[in-house]
Coordinates of C-alpha atoms and ligand atoms in Angstrom, one line a residue:
M926 CA -42.8 -90.8 -11.1
K927 CA -43.3 -91.5 -14.8
S928 CA -41.2 -93.6 -17.2
F929 CA -41.2 -93.5 -21.1
R930 CA -39.6 -96.1 -23.3
A931 CA -38.8 -95.0 -26.9
D932 CA -37.0 -96.5 -30.0
Y933 CA -34.2 -94.0 -29.1
V934 CA -33.5 -91.7 -26.3
F935 CA -31.2 -88.8 -27.0
P936 CA -29.8 -87.6 -23.6
V937 CA -27.5 -85.2 -25.5
Y938 CA -24.9 -85.3 -22.8
A939 CA -24.2 -88.9 -24.0
D940 CA -24.7 -91.0 -27.1
P941 CA -28.3 -92.0 -28.2
I942 CA -29.6 -95.1 -26.4
K943 CA -31.6 -97.6 -28.4
N944 CA -34.7 -98.7 -26.6
G945 CA -33.9 -96.1 -24.0
I946 CA -36.0 -95.4 -20.9
V947 CA -36.4 -92.0 -19.3
T948 CA -37.8 -91.6 -15.8
V949 CA -39.0 -88.2 -14.5
D950 CA -40.6 -87.1 -11.2
D951 CA -43.9 -85.2 -10.8
V952 CA -42.3 -81.8 -11.6
G953 CA -40.5 -83.2 -14.7
K954 CA -37.1 -83.6 -13.1
I955 CA -35.0 -86.3 -14.7
I956 CA -34.5 -89.2 -12.3
S957 CA -32.7 -91.6 -14.7
V958 CA -31.9 -92.5 -18.3
T959 CA -31.3 -96.2 -18.9
D960 CA -31.6 -98.9 -21.5
S961 CA -34.1 -101.8 -21.5
N962 CA -31.7 -104.1 -19.8
N963 CA -31.9 -102.0 -16.6
P964 CA -35.6 -101.0 -16.5
P965 CA -36.7 -98.8 -13.6
V966 CA -39.4 -100.0 -11.2
G967 CA -43.0 -99.0 -11.9
P968 CA -45.1 -98.7 -15.0
I969 CA -43.4 -97.7 -18.3
E970 CA -45.3 -96.0 -21.2
S971 CA -43.9 -97.2 -24.6
V972 CA -43.8 -94.6 -27.4
S973 CA -42.3 -94.9 -30.9
G974 CA -39.8 -92.3 -32.1
I975 CA -37.0 -90.3 -30.5
I976 CA -37.2 -88.8 -27.0
C977 CA -35.0 -85.7 -26.6
P978 CA -34.9 -82.7 -24.3
G979 CA -37.1 -79.7 -24.8
F980 CA -36.0 -77.3 -27.6
I981 CA -34.3 -74.0 -27.1
N982 CA -35.2 -71.3 -29.6
T983 CA -32.4 -68.8 -29.5
H984 CA -33.8 -66.3 -32.0
C985 CA -37.4 -65.0 -32.0
H986 CA -39.2 -61.7 -32.1
L987 CA -42.5 -62.3 -30.3
E988 CA -43.6 -58.7 -30.9
L989 CA -43.7 -59.3 -34.7
S990 CA -46.1 -62.3 -34.3
H991 CA -49.0 -60.3 -35.7
L992 CA -47.2 -60.1 -39.1
K993 CA -47.8 -63.7 -40.0
D994 CA -48.6 -64.0 -43.7
K995 CA -48.4 -60.2 -44.0
I996 CA -44.9 -59.7 -45.6
K997 CA -44.1 -60.8 -49.2
T998 CA -41.6 -63.7 -49.5
G999 CA -38.4 -63.8 -51.5
T1000 CA -38.0 -60.0 -52.0
G1001 CA -34.8 -59.7 -50.0
L1002 CA -33.9 -58.2 -46.7
V1003 CA -34.0 -54.5 -47.7
S1004 CA -37.5 -54.8 -49.0
F1005 CA -38.4 -56.9 -45.9
I1006 CA -37.2 -54.2 -43.5
K1007 CA -39.2 -51.5 -45.4
D1008 CA -42.4 -53.7 -45.2
I1009 CA -41.9 -54.4 -41.5
Q1010 CA -41.7 -50.6 -40.8
L1011 CA -45.2 -50.2 -42.3
F1012 CA -46.7 -52.3 -39.5
R1013 CA -44.7 -50.8 -36.6
N1014 CA -47.7 -48.9 -35.4
S1015 CA -50.2 -51.8 -35.4
D1016 CA -53.0 -51.9 -32.9
Q1017 CA -51.5 -52.8 -29.5
Q1018 CA -54.3 -55.3 -28.5
L1019 CA -53.8 -57.1 -31.8
V1020 CA -50.0 -57.3 -31.2
A1021 CA -50.6 -58.5 -27.6
D1022 CA -53.0 -61.2 -28.7
A1023 CA -50.6 -62.5 -31.4
I1024 CA -47.7 -62.6 -28.8
E1025 CA -49.9 -64.7 -26.5
K1026 CA -50.7 -67.1 -29.3
A1027 CA -47.1 -67.3 -30.4
D1028 CA -46.0 -68.2 -26.9
L1029 CA -48.6 -71.1 -26.8
E1030 CA -47.5 -72.2 -30.2
M1031 CA -43.9 -72.5 -29.1
Y1032 CA -45.0 -74.4 -26.0
D1033 CA -47.0 -76.9 -28.1
N1034 CA -44.0 -77.4 -30.4
G1035 CA -41.8 -78.5 -27.5
I1036 CA -39.9 -75.3 -27.1
V1037 CA -38.9 -74.6 -23.4
A1038 CA -36.7 -71.5 -23.7
V1039 CA -36.4 -68.6 -26.0
G1040 CA -34.0 -65.8 -26.8
D1041 CA -36.4 -63.0 -27.8
I1042 CA -35.5 -59.7 -29.5
S1043 CA -37.6 -56.8 -28.3
N1044 CA -38.0 -53.2 -29.3
T1045 CA -41.0 -52.5 -27.1
N1046 CA -42.4 -53.5 -23.7
L1047 CA -45.4 -55.3 -25.3
S1048 CA -44.1 -58.9 -24.6
I1049 CA -43.5 -58.3 -20.8
P1050 CA -46.9 -59.5 -19.6
V1051 CA -46.8 -62.8 -21.6
K1052 CA -43.2 -63.5 -20.6
A1053 CA -44.1 -62.9 -17.0
K1054 CA -46.7 -65.7 -16.9
S1055 CA -45.3 -68.0 -19.6
K1056 CA -44.4 -71.6 -19.0
L1057 CA -41.4 -71.0 -21.2
Y1058 CA -38.1 -69.4 -20.0
Y1059 CA -37.3 -66.1 -21.8
H1060 CA -34.2 -64.1 -22.2
T1061 CA -35.0 -60.7 -23.8
F1062 CA -32.5 -58.9 -26.0
V1063 CA -33.5 -55.2 -26.0
E1064 CA -32.4 -54.2 -29.5
T1065 CA -30.8 -50.9 -30.5
F1066 CA -30.9 -49.3 -33.9
G1067 CA -28.9 -46.2 -34.6
F1068 CA -26.4 -45.7 -37.5
L1069 CA -25.8 -42.0 -36.8
P1070 CA -22.9 -41.5 -34.3
Q1071 CA -24.4 -38.4 -32.8
N1072 CA -27.5 -40.3 -31.7
A1073 CA -25.6 -43.2 -30.0
E1074 CA -26.0 -42.0 -26.4
D1075 CA -29.6 -41.2 -26.8
V1076 CA -30.4 -44.6 -28.4
F1077 CA -28.4 -46.3 -25.6
N1078 CA -30.2 -44.5 -22.8
K1079 CA -33.6 -45.2 -24.2
A1080 CA -32.8 -48.9 -24.6
M1081 CA -31.5 -49.1 -21.1
A1082 CA -34.8 -47.6 -19.8
L1083 CA -36.6 -50.5 -21.6
V1084 CA -34.1 -53.0 -20.1
N1085 CA -35.1 -51.7 -16.7
E1086 CA -38.8 -52.1 -17.6
F1087 CA -38.1 -55.8 -18.3
K1088 CA -36.4 -56.5 -15.0
P1089 CA -36.5 -58.7 -13.0
Q1090 CA -36.9 -60.9 -16.2
S1091 CA -33.7 -62.0 -17.8
V1092 CA -32.7 -59.2 -20.1
S1093 CA -29.8 -57.5 -21.9
I1094 CA -29.1 -54.7 -24.3
T1095 CA -27.9 -55.7 -27.8
P1096 CA -27.0 -54.2 -31.2
H1097 CA -29.4 -55.0 -34.0
A1098 CA -27.0 -55.5 -37.0
P1099 CA -23.7 -54.2 -38.4
Y1100 CA -25.5 -52.0 -40.9
S1101 CA -27.8 -50.4 -38.4
V1102 CA -25.5 -49.6 -35.4
S1103 CA -22.8 -47.0 -35.4
K1104 CA -19.3 -47.7 -34.0
E1105 CA -20.1 -45.3 -31.2
L1106 CA -23.2 -47.2 -30.2
F1107 CA -21.3 -50.5 -30.4
K1108 CA -18.7 -49.0 -28.0
L1109 CA -21.4 -47.9 -25.5
I1110 CA -22.8 -51.5 -25.5
R1111 CA -19.3 -52.9 -25.1
K1112 CA -18.6 -50.7 -22.1
H1113 CA -21.8 -51.8 -20.5
S1114 CA -21.0 -55.5 -21.3
E1115 CA -17.7 -55.2 -19.5
E1116 CA -19.4 -54.0 -16.3
G1117 CA -21.7 -56.9 -15.8
H1118 CA -23.6 -59.8 -17.4
N1119 CA -25.0 -58.8 -20.8
L1120 CA -25.7 -61.4 -23.4
I1121 CA -25.4 -60.2 -27.0
S1122 CA -27.3 -61.3 -30.1
I1123 CA -26.6 -59.6 -33.5
H1124 CA -28.3 -60.2 -36.9
N1125 CA -25.3 -61.0 -39.0
Q1126 CA -24.8 -61.1 -42.8
E1127 CA -28.4 -61.9 -43.5
C1128 CA -27.9 -60.7 -47.1
E1129 CA -25.1 -60.0 -49.6
D1130 CA -26.0 -56.3 -49.6
E1131 CA -24.7 -56.1 -46.0
N1132 CA -21.2 -57.1 -47.1
K1133 CA -21.4 -54.8 -50.2
F1134 CA -22.4 -51.9 -47.9
Y1135 CA -19.4 -52.5 -45.6
R1136 CA -16.9 -53.3 -48.4
Y1137 CA -17.7 -50.7 -51.0
K1138 CA -20.5 -48.5 -49.5
L1139 CA -22.7 -49.8 -52.3
G1140 CA -25.9 -51.8 -52.7
G1141 CA -29.5 -51.8 -51.3
F1142 CA -28.7 -50.3 -47.9
L1143 CA -27.8 -47.0 -49.5
N1144 CA -31.3 -47.0 -50.9
L1145 CA -32.8 -48.0 -47.5
Y1146 CA -31.1 -45.0 -45.7
Q1147 CA -32.3 -42.7 -48.5
H1148 CA -35.8 -44.1 -48.1
F1149 CA -35.8 -43.3 -44.4
G1150 CA -34.2 -39.9 -45.1
I1151 CA -31.0 -40.7 -43.0
D1152 CA -27.8 -39.0 -44.2
I1153 CA -24.9 -41.4 -43.8
S1154 CA -22.3 -39.4 -45.6
Y1155 CA -20.0 -39.8 -42.6
F1156 CA -19.7 -43.6 -43.2
K1157 CA -16.7 -44.8 -45.3
P1158 CA -16.4 -48.1 -47.0
Q1159 CA -14.4 -50.5 -44.7
A1160 CA -12.9 -52.7 -47.5
R1161 CA -13.9 -55.9 -45.5
N1162 CA -17.1 -57.8 -44.8
S1163 CA -19.4 -56.5 -42.1
V1164 CA -18.7 -59.1 -39.5
Q1165 CA -14.9 -58.5 -39.8
S1166 CA -15.6 -54.8 -39.1
I1167 CA -17.7 -55.3 -36.0
I1168 CA -15.9 -58.2 -34.2
P1169 CA -13.2 -55.9 -32.8
L1170 CA -16.0 -53.7 -31.4
L1171 CA -17.4 -56.4 -29.2
S1172 CA -16.4 -57.3 -25.6
N1173 CA -14.6 -60.6 -25.0
K1174 CA -16.3 -60.8 -21.6
Q1175 CA -19.8 -61.7 -23.0
S1176 CA -21.2 -64.5 -25.2
V1177 CA -22.2 -63.2 -28.6
L1178 CA -24.8 -64.9 -30.8
L1179 CA -24.3 -64.1 -34.5
V1180 CA -27.7 -64.8 -36.1
H1181 CA -28.5 -65.9 -39.7
N1182 CA -24.9 -65.8 -41.2
T1183 CA -26.5 -66.4 -44.6
C1184 CA -23.6 -64.7 -46.4
T1185 CA -20.8 -65.5 -44.1
N1186 CA -17.8 -67.2 -45.9
L1187 CA -14.8 -69.2 -44.7
K1188 CA -12.6 -66.1 -44.6
D1189 CA -15.0 -64.5 -42.2
I1190 CA -15.0 -67.7 -40.0
Y1191 CA -11.2 -67.7 -39.9
F1192 CA -11.2 -64.0 -39.1
I1193 CA -13.6 -64.6 -36.1
K1194 CA -11.4 -67.5 -34.9
R1195 CA -8.4 -65.2 -34.7
F1196 CA -10.2 -62.9 -32.2
D1197 CA -10.7 -64.0 -28.6
R1198 CA -14.5 -63.3 -28.7
K1199 CA -17.1 -65.7 -27.3
V1200 CA -18.9 -66.2 -30.7
N1201 CA -21.8 -68.6 -31.1
F1202 CA -23.7 -69.0 -34.4
C1203 CA -27.5 -69.3 -34.7
F1204 CA -29.2 -70.5 -37.9
C1205 CA -32.8 -69.7 -38.8
P1206 CA -33.0 -71.4 -42.1
N1207 CA -36.8 -71.0 -42.7
A1208 CA -36.6 -67.3 -42.3
N1209 CA -33.6 -67.2 -44.7
V1210 CA -35.7 -69.1 -47.3
Y1211 CA -38.7 -66.7 -46.6
I1212 CA -36.7 -63.5 -47.0
E1213 CA -33.7 -64.2 -49.2
G1214 CA -34.6 -67.5 -50.8
K1215 CA -31.3 -69.0 -49.8
L1216 CA -29.6 -70.8 -46.9
P1217 CA -26.3 -70.2 -45.1
K1218 CA -23.4 -72.4 -46.0
V1219 CA -24.0 -74.4 -42.8
E1220 CA -21.3 -77.0 -43.6
L1221 CA -18.6 -74.4 -43.3
F1222 CA -19.4 -73.8 -39.6
V1223 CA -19.4 -77.4 -38.5
N1224 CA -16.3 -78.7 -36.6
Q1225 CA -14.8 -75.2 -36.3
G1226 CA -15.1 -75.2 -32.6
F1227 CA -18.1 -72.9 -32.4
N1228 CA -21.3 -73.4 -30.4
I1229 CA -24.1 -73.6 -33.0
T1230 CA -27.8 -73.0 -32.1
L1231 CA -31.1 -72.8 -33.9
G1232 CA -33.8 -70.1 -34.0
T1233 CA -37.2 -69.6 -35.7
D1234 CA -37.0 -65.9 -36.2
S1235 CA -40.4 -64.3 -36.1
L1236 CA -43.8 -65.1 -37.7
A1237 CA -43.1 -62.1 -40.0
S1238 CA -40.7 -64.4 -41.8
N1239 CA -41.8 -67.9 -40.9
G1240 CA -45.0 -69.9 -41.1
R1241 CA -44.5 -71.6 -37.8
L1242 CA -42.4 -71.2 -34.6
C1243 CA -41.1 -74.8 -34.6
I1244 CA -37.5 -75.8 -34.1
L1245 CA -38.1 -79.3 -35.6
D1246 CA -39.1 -77.5 -38.8
E1247 CA -35.8 -75.7 -38.8
M1248 CA -33.9 -79.0 -38.3
R1249 CA -35.9 -80.5 -41.2
T1250 CA -34.9 -77.7 -43.6
I1251 CA -31.2 -77.9 -42.6
Q1252 CA -31.1 -81.7 -42.9
K1253 CA -32.9 -81.7 -46.3
K1254 CA -30.2 -79.3 -47.7
F1255 CA -27.3 -80.9 -45.8
P1256 CA -28.1 -84.6 -45.5
A1257 CA -24.7 -85.3 -44.0
L1258 CA -25.8 -83.5 -40.8
S1259 CA -27.1 -86.2 -38.4
T1260 CA -30.2 -85.9 -36.4
A1261 CA -28.1 -86.4 -33.3
R1262 CA -26.0 -83.3 -34.2
L1263 CA -29.1 -81.2 -35.0
I1264 CA -30.7 -82.2 -31.7
E1265 CA -27.6 -81.0 -29.9
W1266 CA -27.9 -77.6 -31.7
A1267 CA -31.6 -77.5 -30.9
T1268 CA -31.2 -78.3 -27.2
Q1269 CA -27.9 -78.2 -25.2
N1270 CA -26.1 -75.6 -27.4
G1271 CA -28.9 -73.1 -27.0
A1272 CA -29.2 -73.7 -23.3
E1273 CA -25.4 -73.1 -23.0
F1274 CA -25.6 -69.9 -24.9
L1275 CA -28.5 -68.6 -22.7
G1276 CA -26.7 -69.7 -19.6
I1277 CA -29.5 -72.1 -18.5
D1278 CA -27.7 -75.4 -19.1
D1279 CA -27.8 -76.2 -15.4
E1280 CA -31.6 -76.8 -15.8
K1281 CA -32.3 -77.3 -19.6
G1282 CA -30.8 -78.7 -22.8
S1283 CA -30.0 -82.3 -21.8
L1284 CA -31.6 -85.3 -20.0
T1285 CA -29.0 -85.2 -17.2
P1286 CA -30.5 -86.5 -13.9
G1287 CA -31.5 -83.5 -11.7
K1288 CA -32.4 -81.2 -14.6
T1289 CA -35.9 -80.3 -15.8
P1290 CA -35.4 -79.9 -19.5
G1291 CA -38.8 -81.0 -20.7
L1292 CA -39.3 -84.1 -22.9
N1293 CA -40.1 -84.1 -26.6
L1294 CA -41.1 -87.0 -28.7
I1295 CA -40.2 -86.8 -32.4
T1296 CA -42.2 -89.2 -34.6
G1297 CA -42.5 -90.0 -38.3
L1298 CA -38.8 -90.6 -38.8
D1299 CA -37.1 -92.7 -41.5
G1300 CA -34.6 -94.6 -39.4
L1301 CA -33.1 -91.6 -37.6
K1302 CA -33.7 -89.1 -40.5
I1303 CA -36.2 -86.3 -40.3
T1304 CA -38.9 -86.6 -43.0
P1305 CA -41.7 -84.2 -44.2
E1306 CA -44.0 -86.3 -41.9
S1307 CA -41.9 -85.9 -38.8
K1308 CA -43.7 -84.2 -35.9
V1309 CA -42.9 -83.2 -32.4
R1310 CA -45.1 -83.8 -29.4
K1311 CA -44.4 -82.5 -25.9
L1312 CA -44.4 -85.5 -23.4
I1313 CA -43.9 -83.3 -20.4
Ligands
LIG592 ZN1 -34.4 -61.6 -36.3

């Protein structure tokens, strides 16, 4: 048994405890969370800062880890996608080594579970032996209706390669998945457990494409030689067009939401879909040079989570860094709320909240220590250290 006393303990399932004490057993299972008036028996290690549960990174692409510092920043999503394609055939050993390094980086940064997007089987070996929990989203691309079945079948073959690891099939984004492919995934999602994670409204061009069939994505399809003459403008934003194509049986994570507006949020609320929102602010800054209107999403009744996205669009895989970027831009968002997004909410979405996401006795969530705070505010000096 081991006990830690900190300036604050954030159990997440309850209010923060000043001078709180957490006691864990040898395998990291939470025995108790108390205040200094009711200290547990045995030695107590005192640390300064906040103790919170291990972080949950709900959006990553391990297999893009070798692209760190390779892609230009601030050029916008369409240009980013073109640049990424140039590296799709990189040396497999290089990719595998970068995946292994990225997994260790996340461990060191106090991340205990990851929702990871995959297009290949390259991350399977690292995930199999990792100390982190992984759920893999096998991602489908295919905007041509006639290819839907083929794309679906190939992705399901990859899903089977990942088993027995936790895995599901998912659409990439509204602009890259045909209605027909969405429907195949919906049918599959109604037959059994199949978590969904979709890149949503990462740039304004995505809305322009859906509303008017204009903007950068026309250029992108031309660039790849794909004839999308069948596609008609939908006269509404992308997310409003795809929500009806999703199953109401499965949880859906809408990732990025950089160009999601209040009208879109109200539209989503009118549908009985299990929508969760994930923010990856540092990737948004890297690619688009802007942040989502995070304050619009707060107190709307949605589960909100955080993600790092990949090293292709981020300098680090660190959830504290994402919290820092959000709080700097939206100072009204408390550290307590951001920790909830970074822990319990992600665990709930991934379906692992019986084990992770809060310091509830009986769980093994991992313990993080956040230091370098100003009161409870995250500062440029704030760091995270894994206690267990
Ligand atoms: Zn992504």
